[in-house]
Amino acid sequence: MVSKRDIFDISGPLHLSSVNWKCPQHRRTVAASLVQSCYVLERDRQQNCLASEALAPAWWKFFHFELIRTLIDDADFSIFGAIFKFNPPISMQNSTMSDAPKFVIAFRGTITKKDSFARDITLDLHFIRNGLHKTSRSDIAMQAVRNVVSAVGNVNIWLAGHSLGSAMATFAGRNMAKTGHLLETFLFNPPFLSAPIERIKDKKVKQGLRIANSFFTAGLAIALKGRHEKSSEDSFTILSAWVPSLFVNPDDHICSEYIGYFDHRAKMEEIGVGSIERLATQNSIGDLFLSAFGKESEPLHLLPSANLTINMSPSPDFKTAHGIHQWWTPDANLQTKEYRYR
């Protein structure tokens, strides 16, 4: 049964018939649409669609992209991502075209249906326990990104992902940033692994818990990491030049903790304990304990810098709050703020 949400002419951003590549809203819409196409590619595959019946192509062709390659999981042969090349007609050339991406590497999140469900859930659980650095899917994704950068350089290459796919894009973006390749990255509803403090309604209780957590995490980092603390801080500082764009919804408990994560850093600076927070912000309690037992672990979800966009429009349910479709809605109430690690 085909979902209307997969049909571009019904659910896609038809309002964006002309793209201004300098406009953040337009760039966000294109990135989200290409991520959606990865979901539809996999659903087309599961339903054995013929080329003439496939729904996925409309999601990239509308914006004049062509599909270069699908990224296929070696465990279940599901499509989890794709590489797109921007190929506009000569008649489309305009003053903003230099800001358009040459290539976009996009990753979908979990599909809770049929063939890919078991593998996606396995990766979700692996991400919660260990991150993504020891999975074959992340290896395939990382190699694909390296190949594109090696072939064309890192200018105007985008990474984009939703949910589990945004964790994949984060993993690739972080690794490339460490080697000096700063790729523009769009992370839609990225998972943040932490106690859901942001869900607490009482602001004083919420702030008190965050402050206590910062002091505890910083103290634990000093106690457990000791002489390795400086190298960890240097790595975080190097990563700070990479500024991914995060898109979160307060009603989505999977990603909403990013709101408090960045806002709390600013508040700790205001009350004069920024040095404590700078140490706490690059460590998670779970990863510190793993390191103490000799297990290599880097908290993938902790980011030094970001452009954080919050969708303040009310969401009727969790599915809507966590969905990719919200990010091309033209009348969404969005608030954006840039955070830089210093």
CSV table of N, CA and C in Angstrom, one decimal, residues 21 54 59 110 118 192-193 200 238 241 249 280-281 283 288 291 296 315:
chain,number,residue,atom,x,y,z
A,21,TRP,N,19.7,29.6,-3.7
A,21,TRP,CA,20.6,28.8,-3.0
A,21,TRP,C,21.3,29.6,-1.9
A,54,ALA,N,8.2,3.8,-9.8
A,54,ALA,CA,9.0,4.3,-8.7
A,54,ALA,C,8.6,5.7,-8.3
A,59,TRP,N,11.4,13.1,-6.0
A,59,TRP,CA,12.0,13.9,-4.9
A,59,TRP,C,13.3,14.5,-5.2
A,110,THR,N,15.3,5.2,10.5
A,110,THR,CA,14.7,3.8,10.6
A,110,THR,C,13.3,3.7,9.8
A,118,ALA,N,14.5,-5.0,11.0
A,118,ALA,CA,15.4,-5.7,12.0
A,118,ALA,C,16.8,-5.1,12.0
A,192,PHE,N,19.8,12.5,20.5
A,192,PHE,CA,20.7,13.0,21.6
A,192,PHE,C,20.5,12.0,22.8
A,193,LEU,N,21.6,11.3,23.1
A,193,LEU,CA,21.5,10.2,24.1
A,193,LEU,C,21.8,10.8,25.5
A,200,ILE,N,11.3,18.4,31.3
A,200,ILE,CA,10.9,18.9,32.6
A,200,ILE,C,10.3,20.3,32.4
A,238,ILE,N,39.4,21.4,17.7
A,238,ILE,CA,39.6,21.2,16.3
A,238,ILE,C,38.3,21.0,15.6
A,241,ALA,N,35.4,24.1,14.4
A,241,ALA,CA,35.3,24.8,13.2
A,241,ALA,C,34.2,24.3,12.3
A,249,ASN,N,12.8,19.5,17.2
A,249,ASN,CA,11.4,19.8,17.6
A,249,ASN,C,11.3,19.6,19.1
A,280,ALA,N,32.6,19.8,30.7
A,280,ALA,CA,31.4,18.9,30.7
A,280,ALA,C,30.8,18.7,29.4
A,281,THR,N,30.8,19.7,28.5
A,281,THR,CA,30.1,19.6,27.3
A,281,THR,C,30.7,18.7,26.3
A,283,ASN,N,32.0,15.7,27.2
A,283,ASN,CA,31.9,14.4,27.8
A,283,ASN,C,30.5,14.0,28.1
A,288,LEU,N,32.3,8.2,29.6
A,288,LEU,CA,33.4,8.2,30.5
A,288,LEU,C,33.6,6.9,31.2
A,291,SER,N,35.2,4.5,28.8
A,291,SER,CA,36.6,4.7,28.7
A,291,SER,C,37.4,4.2,29.9
A,296,GLU,N,37.2,2.1,23.8
A,296,GLU,CA,37.3,3.4,23.1
A,296,GLU,C,35.9,3.9,22.8
A,315,SER,N,2.9,20.3,17.5
A,315,SER,CA,2.9,19.0,16.9
A,315,SER,C,1.8,18.2,17.5
